[in-house]
PDB file of C-alpha atoms in Angstrom:
ATOM      1  CA  ASP A   1       1.641 -13.228  -9.871  1.00 71.00           C
ATOM      2  CA  ALA A   2      -1.791 -14.746 -10.275  1.00 70.00           C
ATOM      3  CA  LYS A   3      -1.885 -17.939 -12.307  1.00 87.00           C
ATOM      4  CA  THR A   4      -5.328 -17.261 -13.708  1.00 94.00           C
ATOM      5  CA  THR A   5      -6.765 -15.125 -16.503  1.00 95.00           C
ATOM      6  CA  GLN A   6     -10.287 -13.729 -16.321  1.00 97.00           C
ATOM      7  CA  PRO A   7     -12.187 -11.198 -18.424  1.00 97.00           C
ATOM      8  CA  PRO A   8     -12.215  -7.827 -16.658  1.00 97.00           C
ATOM      9  CA  SER A   9     -15.982  -7.411 -16.860  1.00 97.00           C
ATOM     10  CA  MET A  10     -19.216  -9.135 -17.844  1.00 97.00           C
ATOM     11  CA  ASP A  11     -22.918  -8.336 -17.892  1.00 97.00           C
ATOM     12  CA  CYS A  12     -25.801 -10.712 -17.264  1.00 97.00           C
ATOM     13  CA  ALA A  13     -29.554 -10.228 -17.198  1.00 97.00           C
ATOM     14  CA  GLU A  14     -31.344 -10.819 -13.929  1.00 97.00           C
ATOM     15  CA  GLY A  15     -32.811 -14.316 -13.756  1.00 97.00           C
ATOM     16  CA  ARG A  16     -30.454 -15.713 -16.352  1.00 97.00           C
ATOM     17  CA  ALA A  17     -27.478 -17.971 -15.728  1.00 97.00           C
ATOM     18  CA  ALA A  18     -24.183 -16.157 -15.341  1.00 98.00           C
ATOM     19  CA  ASN A  19     -21.203 -18.075 -16.725  1.00 98.00           C
ATOM     20  CA  LEU A  20     -17.818 -16.752 -15.651  1.00 98.00           C
ATOM     21  CA  PRO A  21     -14.770 -18.202 -17.422  1.00 98.00           C
ATOM     22  CA  CYS A  22     -11.274 -18.639 -16.040  1.00 97.00           C
ATOM     23  CA  ASN A  23      -8.095 -19.807 -17.730  1.00 96.00           C
ATOM     24  CA  HIS A  24      -5.402 -21.525 -15.672  1.00 95.00           C
ATOM     25  CA  SER A  25      -3.281 -23.254 -18.270  1.00 94.00           C
ATOM     26  CA  THR A  26      -0.254 -23.686 -15.965  1.00 92.00           C
ATOM     27  CA  ILE A  27      -2.169 -25.330 -13.126  1.00 93.00           C
ATOM     28  CA  SER A  28      -0.289 -28.070 -11.283  1.00 91.00           C
ATOM     29  CA  GLY A  29      -1.712 -31.451 -10.354  1.00 89.00           C
ATOM     30  CA  ASN A  30      -2.049 -30.604  -6.665  1.00 89.00           C
ATOM     31  CA  GLU A  31      -3.618 -27.181  -7.146  1.00 91.00           C
ATOM     32  CA  TYR A  32      -7.259 -26.555  -6.444  1.00 92.00           C
ATOM     33  CA  VAL A  33      -9.450 -24.043  -8.256  1.00 94.00           C
ATOM     34  CA  TYR A  34     -11.170 -21.619  -5.877  1.00 95.00           C
ATOM     35  CA  TRP A  35     -13.801 -18.988  -6.541  1.00 97.00           C
ATOM     36  CA  TYR A  36     -14.446 -16.071  -4.236  1.00 97.00           C
ATOM     37  CA  ARG A  37     -16.491 -12.956  -4.804  1.00 98.00           C
ATOM     38  CA  GLN A  38     -16.346  -9.476  -3.341  1.00 97.00           C
ATOM     39  CA  ILE A  39     -19.376  -7.262  -3.162  1.00 96.00           C
ATOM     40  CA  HIS A  40     -18.588  -3.557  -3.095  1.00 92.00           C
ATOM     41  CA  SER A  41     -17.014  -2.397   0.184  1.00 89.00           C
ATOM     42  CA  GLN A  42     -17.197  -5.852   1.756  1.00 94.00           C
ATOM     43  CA  GLY A  43     -14.631  -8.562   2.408  1.00 96.00           C
ATOM     44  CA  PRO A  44     -14.351 -11.437  -0.073  1.00 97.00           C
ATOM     45  CA  GLN A  45     -16.774 -14.355   0.261  1.00 97.00           C
ATOM     46  CA  TYR A  46     -15.976 -17.963  -0.549  1.00 95.00           C
ATOM     47  CA  ILE A  47     -18.166 -19.504  -3.248  1.00 97.00           C
ATOM     48  CA  ILE A  48     -16.833 -22.920  -4.218  1.00 95.00           C
ATOM     49  CA  HIS A  49     -13.689 -24.905  -4.968  1.00 94.00           C
ATOM     50  CA  GLY A  50     -12.720 -28.076  -6.809  1.00 93.00           C
ATOM     51  CA  LEU A  51      -9.805 -30.218  -7.933  1.00 93.00           C
ATOM     52  CA  LYS A  52     -10.854 -32.344 -10.902  1.00 92.00           C
ATOM     53  CA  ASN A  53     -14.547 -33.043 -10.693  1.00 89.00           C
ATOM     54  CA  ASN A  54     -17.375 -30.624 -11.234  1.00 94.00           C
ATOM     55  CA  GLU A  55     -18.800 -29.277  -8.000  1.00 96.00           C
ATOM     56  CA  THR A  56     -22.141 -27.799  -7.000  1.00 97.00           C
ATOM     57  CA  ASN A  57     -23.358 -26.125  -3.849  1.00 96.00           C
ATOM     58  CA  GLU A  58     -26.200 -23.850  -2.877  1.00 95.00           C
ATOM     59  CA  MET A  59     -24.512 -20.832  -4.435  1.00 95.00           C
ATOM     60  CA  ALA A  60     -23.034 -22.034  -7.699  1.00 97.00           C
ATOM     61  CA  SER A  61     -21.633 -24.774  -9.894  1.00 98.00           C
ATOM     62  CA  LEU A  62     -18.011 -25.177 -10.909  1.00 98.00           C
ATOM     63  CA  ILE A  63     -17.196 -26.854 -14.189  1.00 98.00           C
ATOM     64  CA  ILE A  64     -13.528 -27.831 -14.682  1.00 97.00           C
ATOM     65  CA  THR A  65     -12.350 -29.027 -18.080  1.00 96.00           C
ATOM     66  CA  GLU A  66     -10.851 -32.477 -18.321  1.00 95.00           C
ATOM     67  CA  ASP A  67      -7.347 -31.097 -18.892  1.00 95.00           C
ATOM     68  CA  ARG A  68      -7.929 -28.710 -15.931  1.00 95.00           C
ATOM     69  CA  LYS A  69      -6.633 -25.766 -17.929  1.00 95.00           C
ATOM     70  CA  SER A  70      -9.825 -23.799 -17.595  1.00 96.00           C
ATOM     71  CA  SER A  71     -13.003 -23.636 -15.558  1.00 97.00           C
ATOM     72  CA  THR A  72     -16.385 -21.923 -15.501  1.00 98.00           C
ATOM     73  CA  LEU A  73     -18.335 -20.687 -12.530  1.00 98.00           C
ATOM     74  CA  ILE A  74     -22.077 -20.826 -13.074  1.00 98.00           C
ATOM     75  CA  LEU A  75     -24.595 -18.799 -11.085  1.00 98.00           C
ATOM     76  CA  PRO A  76     -27.812 -20.502 -12.202  1.00 96.00           C
ATOM     77  CA  HIS A  77     -30.304 -17.687 -11.633  1.00 95.00           C
ATOM     78  CA  ALA A  78     -28.486 -14.408 -11.195  1.00 96.00           C
ATOM     79  CA  THR A  79     -30.020 -11.716  -9.014  1.00 97.00           C
ATOM     80  CA  LEU A  80     -29.070  -8.069  -8.568  1.00 97.00           C
ATOM     81  CA  ARG A  81     -27.319  -9.038  -5.329  1.00 96.00           C
ATOM     82  CA  ASP A  82     -24.872 -11.145  -7.330  1.00 97.00           C
ATOM     83  CA  THR A  83     -23.272  -7.987  -8.727  1.00 98.00           C
ATOM     84  CA  ALA A  84     -19.686  -8.249  -7.496  1.00 98.00           C
ATOM     85  CA  VAL A  85     -16.077  -8.895  -8.480  1.00 98.00           C
ATOM     86  CA  TYR A  86     -15.501 -12.628  -8.925  1.00 98.00           C
ATOM     87  CA  TYR A  87     -12.025 -14.040  -8.354  1.00 97.00           C
ATOM     88  CA  CYS A  88     -10.734 -17.326  -9.730  1.00 96.00           C
ATOM     89  CA  ILE A  89      -7.670 -18.603  -7.842  1.00 94.00           C
ATOM     90  CA  VAL A  90      -5.520 -21.705  -8.129  1.00 92.00           C
ATOM     91  CA  SER A  91      -3.539 -22.855  -5.127  1.00 89.00           C
ATOM     92  CA  PRO A  92      -2.352 -26.084  -3.467  1.00 84.00           C
ATOM     93  CA  ASP A  93      -2.874 -24.742   0.038  1.00 83.00           C
ATOM     94  CA  TYR A  94      -3.687 -21.711   2.142  1.00 84.00           C
ATOM     95  CA  GLN A  95      -1.809 -19.113   0.150  1.00 83.00           C
ATOM     96  CA  LEU A  96      -4.275 -17.568  -2.276  1.00 88.00           C
ATOM     97  CA  ILE A  97      -2.752 -15.426  -5.037  1.00 88.00           C
ATOM     98  CA  TRP A  98      -5.458 -13.095  -6.320  1.00 90.00           C
ATOM     99  CA  GLY A  99      -5.720 -11.472  -9.727  1.00 89.00           C
ATOM    100  CA  ALA A 100      -7.967  -8.554 -10.613  1.00 91.00           C
ATOM    101  CA  GLY A 101     -11.050 -10.745 -11.081  1.00 96.00           C
ATOM    102  CA  THR A 102     -14.137 -10.268 -13.248  1.00 98.00           C
ATOM    103  CA  LYS A 103     -16.571  -7.502 -12.425  1.00 97.00           C
ATOM    104  CA  LEU A 104     -19.998  -9.055 -12.980  1.00 98.00           C
ATOM    105  CA  ILE A 105     -22.890  -6.655 -13.357  1.00 98.00           C
ATOM    106  CA  ILE A 106     -26.401  -8.082 -13.166  1.00 97.00           C
ATOM    107  CA  LYS A 107     -28.883  -5.924 -15.051  1.00 97.00           C
ATOM    108  CA  PRO A 108     -32.626  -5.787 -14.354  1.00 95.00           C
TER     109      PRO A 108
ATOM    110  CA  GLY B   1     -22.784 -16.900  14.551  1.00 58.00           C
ATOM    111  CA  ALA B   2     -20.379 -13.999  14.694  1.00 84.00           C
ATOM    112  CA  GLY B   3     -18.102 -13.577  11.746  1.00 94.00           C
ATOM    113  CA  VAL B   4     -14.649 -12.059  11.510  1.00 97.00           C
ATOM    114  CA  SER B   5     -14.573  -8.538  12.864  1.00 97.00           C
ATOM    115  CA  GLN B   6     -11.996  -5.824  12.306  1.00 98.00           C
ATOM    116  CA  THR B   7     -11.428  -2.548  14.088  1.00 98.00           C
ATOM    117  CA  PRO B   8     -11.315   0.252  13.330  1.00 98.00           C
ATOM    118  CA  SER B   9     -13.300   0.267  10.111  1.00 97.00           C
ATOM    119  CA  ASN B  10     -11.478   3.395   9.008  1.00 97.00           C
ATOM    120  CA  LYS B  11      -8.164   4.851  10.120  1.00 98.00           C
ATOM    121  CA  VAL B  12      -6.686   8.134   8.969  1.00 98.00           C
ATOM    122  CA  THR B  13      -3.142   8.894  10.042  1.00 98.00           C
ATOM    123  CA  GLU B  14      -0.247  11.109   9.100  1.00 97.00           C
ATOM    124  CA  LYS B  15       2.907  10.019   7.376  1.00 98.00           C
ATOM    125  CA  GLY B  16       5.434   8.717   9.876  1.00 98.00           C
ATOM    126  CA  LYS B  17       2.924   7.696  12.523  1.00 98.00           C
ATOM    127  CA  TYR B  18       2.419   4.243  14.031  1.00 98.00           C
ATOM    128  CA  VAL B  19      -0.874   2.347  13.591  1.00 98.00           C
ATOM    129  CA  GLU B  20      -2.396  -0.847  14.915  1.00 98.00           C
ATOM    130  CA  LEU B  21      -5.178  -2.748  13.186  1.00 98.00           C
ATOM    131  CA  ARG B  22      -7.119  -5.401  15.059  1.00 98.00           C
ATOM    132  CA  CYS B  23      -8.735  -8.625  13.884  1.00 98.00           C
ATOM    133  CA  ASP B  24     -11.115 -10.860  15.846  1.00 98.00           C
ATOM    134  CA  PRO B  25     -11.401 -14.191  14.033  1.00 97.00           C
ATOM    135  CA  ILE B  26     -14.250 -16.666  14.200  1.00 96.00           C
ATOM    136  CA  SER B  27     -14.102 -18.509  17.503  1.00 94.00           C
ATOM    137  CA  GLY B  28     -12.222 -21.778  17.217  1.00 91.00           C
ATOM    138  CA  HIS B  29     -10.482 -20.954  13.952  1.00 93.00           C
ATOM    139  CA  THR B  30      -6.815 -21.821  14.279  1.00 92.00           C
ATOM    140  CA  ALA B  31      -5.618 -20.162  11.076  1.00 94.00           C
ATOM    141  CA  LEU B  32      -5.592 -16.396  10.583  1.00 95.00           C
ATOM    142  CA  TYR B  33      -4.501 -14.409   7.561  1.00 96.00           C
ATOM    143  CA  TRP B  34      -3.814 -10.768   6.786  1.00 97.00           C
ATOM    144  CA  TYR B  35      -4.157  -9.324   3.292  1.00 97.00           C
ATOM    145  CA  ARG B  36      -3.816  -5.860   1.809  1.00 97.00           C
ATOM    146  CA  GLN B  37      -6.007  -4.633  -1.027  1.00 96.00           C
ATOM    147  CA  SER B  38      -5.357  -1.591  -3.161  1.00 95.00           C
ATOM    148  CA  LEU B  39      -8.076   0.015  -5.240  1.00 92.00           C
ATOM    149  CA  GLY B  40      -9.058  -2.049  -8.264  1.00 89.00           C
ATOM    150  CA  GLN B  41      -6.845  -4.981  -7.359  1.00 92.00           C
ATOM    151  CA  GLY B  42      -7.313  -8.305  -5.661  1.00 93.00           C
ATOM    152  CA  PRO B  43      -6.126  -8.894  -2.108  1.00 95.00           C
ATOM    153  CA  GLU B  44      -2.388  -9.357  -1.586  1.00 94.00           C
ATOM    154  CA  PHE B  45      -1.240 -11.935   0.984  1.00 94.00           C
ATOM    155  CA  LEU B  46       0.756 -10.534   3.900  1.00 96.00           C
ATOM    156  CA  ILE B  47       1.030 -13.113   6.681  1.00 96.00           C
ATOM    157  CA  TYR B  48      -0.536 -16.308   7.979  1.00 94.00           C
ATOM    158  CA  PHE B  49      -0.761 -17.548  11.565  1.00 94.00           C
ATOM    159  CA  GLN B  50      -1.331 -21.088  12.721  1.00 92.00           C
ATOM    160  CA  GLY B  51      -2.214 -20.723  16.381  1.00 90.00           C
ATOM    161  CA  THR B  52       0.079 -18.188  18.005  1.00 93.00           C
ATOM    162  CA  GLY B  53       2.942 -18.461  15.573  1.00 91.00           C
ATOM    163  CA  ALA B  54       3.468 -16.750  12.244  1.00 92.00           C
ATOM    164  CA  ALA B  55       3.801 -19.722   9.907  1.00 90.00           C
ATOM    165  CA  ASP B  56       4.394 -17.627   6.791  1.00 93.00           C
ATOM    166  CA  ASP B  57       5.248 -13.922   6.789  1.00 95.00           C
ATOM    167  CA  SER B  58       6.645 -13.871   3.270  1.00 94.00           C
ATOM    168  CA  GLY B  59       4.123 -11.292   2.117  1.00 94.00           C
ATOM    169  CA  LEU B  60       5.060  -8.555   4.573  1.00 97.00           C
ATOM    170  CA  PRO B  61       6.506  -5.792   2.347  1.00 96.00           C
ATOM    171  CA  ASN B  62       9.249  -4.639   4.726  1.00 95.00           C
ATOM    172  CA  ASP B  63      10.256  -4.504   8.365  1.00 96.00           C
ATOM    173  CA  ARG B  64       7.872  -1.658   9.126  1.00 98.00           C
ATOM    174  CA  PHE B  65       5.093  -4.244   9.117  1.00 98.00           C
ATOM    175  CA  PHE B  66       4.657  -6.670  11.983  1.00 97.00           C
ATOM    176  CA  ALA B  67       1.800  -8.823  13.237  1.00 98.00           C
ATOM    177  CA  VAL B  68       1.132 -10.719  16.437  1.00 97.00           C
ATOM    178  CA  ARG B  69      -1.384 -13.228  17.722  1.00 97.00           C
ATOM    179  CA  PRO B  70      -0.287 -13.793  21.320  1.00 95.00           C
ATOM    180  CA  GLU B  71      -3.114 -16.035  22.517  1.00 93.00           C
ATOM    181  CA  GLY B  72      -4.002 -17.702  19.270  1.00 91.00           C
ATOM    182  CA  SER B  73      -7.161 -15.697  18.779  1.00 95.00           C
ATOM    183  CA  VAL B  74      -7.119 -11.911  18.261  1.00 97.00           C
ATOM    184  CA  SER B  75      -4.411 -10.591  15.971  1.00 98.00           C
ATOM    185  CA  THR B  76      -2.925  -7.129  15.584  1.00 98.00           C
ATOM    186  CA  LEU B  77      -1.199  -5.834  12.480  1.00 98.00           C
ATOM    187  CA  LYS B  78       1.273  -3.097  13.347  1.00 98.00           C
ATOM    188  CA  ILE B  79       2.716  -0.607  10.905  1.00 98.00           C
ATOM    189  CA  GLN B  80       5.552   1.687  11.940  1.00 98.00           C
ATOM    190  CA  ARG B  81       6.544   4.954  10.270  1.00 98.00           C
ATOM    191  CA  THR B  82       3.587   4.835   7.918  1.00 98.00           C
ATOM    192  CA  GLU B  83       4.027   5.990   4.329  1.00 97.00           C
ATOM    193  CA  ARG B  84       1.446   7.229   1.829  1.00 97.00           C
ATOM    194  CA  GLY B  85       1.936   4.010  -0.133  1.00 96.00           C
ATOM    195  CA  ASP B  86       0.604   2.042   2.834  1.00 98.00           C
ATOM    196  CA  SER B  87      -2.870   3.419   2.156  1.00 98.00           C
ATOM    197  CA  ALA B  88      -5.115   0.463   1.354  1.00 98.00           C
ATOM    198  CA  VAL B  89      -7.829  -1.761   2.796  1.00 98.00           C
ATOM    199  CA  TYR B  90      -6.360  -4.298   5.200  1.00 98.00           C
ATOM    200  CA  LEU B  91      -8.334  -7.527   5.277  1.00 98.00           C
ATOM    201  CA  CYS B  92      -8.243 -10.259   7.862  1.00 98.00           C
ATOM    202  CA  ALA B  93      -9.504 -13.806   7.309  1.00 96.00           C
ATOM    203  CA  SER B  94      -9.698 -16.940   9.409  1.00 95.00           C
ATOM    204  CA  SER B  95     -10.229 -20.614   8.710  1.00 93.00           C
ATOM    205  CA  GLU B  96     -10.624 -23.814  10.698  1.00 89.00           C
ATOM    206  CA  GLY B  97      -7.284 -25.042   9.400  1.00 73.00           C
ATOM    207  CA  THR B  98      -5.101 -24.729   6.375  1.00 67.00           C
ATOM    208  CA  SER B  99      -6.124 -27.684   4.308  1.00 68.00           C
ATOM    209  CA  SER B 100      -7.195 -26.969   0.773  1.00 60.00           C
ATOM    210  CA  TYR B 101     -10.840 -27.465   1.700  1.00 65.00           C
ATOM    211  CA  ASN B 102     -10.798 -24.919   4.487  1.00 77.00           C
ATOM    212  CA  GLU B 103     -12.544 -21.850   3.182  1.00 89.00           C
ATOM    213  CA  GLN B 104     -11.289 -18.529   4.412  1.00 93.00           C
ATOM    214  CA  PHE B 105     -13.831 -16.244   6.073  1.00 95.00           C
ATOM    215  CA  PHE B 106     -13.067 -12.579   5.616  1.00 97.00           C
ATOM    216  CA  GLY B 107     -13.792  -9.580   7.759  1.00 97.00           C
ATOM    217  CA  PRO B 108     -15.026  -6.258   6.327  1.00 97.00           C
ATOM    218  CA  GLY B 109     -11.549  -4.753   6.352  1.00 97.00           C
ATOM    219  CA  THR B 110      -9.921  -1.634   7.766  1.00 98.00           C
ATOM    220  CA  ARG B 111      -9.460   1.228   5.347  1.00 98.00           C
ATOM    221  CA  LEU B 112      -6.142   2.908   6.149  1.00 98.00           C
ATOM    222  CA  THR B 113      -5.444   6.351   4.751  1.00 98.00           C
ATOM    223  CA  VAL B 114      -1.999   7.865   5.251  1.00 98.00           C
ATOM    224  CA  LEU B 115      -1.933  11.613   4.613  1.00 96.00           C
TER     225      LEU B 115
END
């Protein structure tokens, strides 16, 4: 079973920051937090991952709480093309256990 | 460059038939993964290859499912005596290695429908 809890759906206005929460209260010390997204009818796409520190790349920022029990994925300026299912996953290695994710809908 | 490709994109078969699904990973990627995704759910891990060998096949649901990667590149997922419950999208992914920082690159999937 997935070790993460995410809201099933969220809305965000185009151009605004989208903040997607994830709870992983049972995370182990060697487990990373990964975020992937899946646009309708496509394969999943890697977004970002982190262990303890906050991370940023060209797609998003990942904020991990100090106790590592939760995290937030931030899409700084959401566009309509960011509408997708976003998956938060914790894993120490290659085996990714996926939950149902959050369906993010960006509205014009 | 070319991403992960999967063929066919759609496969319709009858209950009891045998099917093969093909995955072409990104050139040079040593790790290859198969997942299965049912409607409204996240992908479910099936098997992982490191090179030619299946390093972890713990996700294969039963012995009707088998996968090979004979030359360490292309992989084929084989399903014998298909059942209606096998209907799903089968996803393939590859990565440079299996370290935690190796992102997995996914193909578009093969949609299998068993009538």
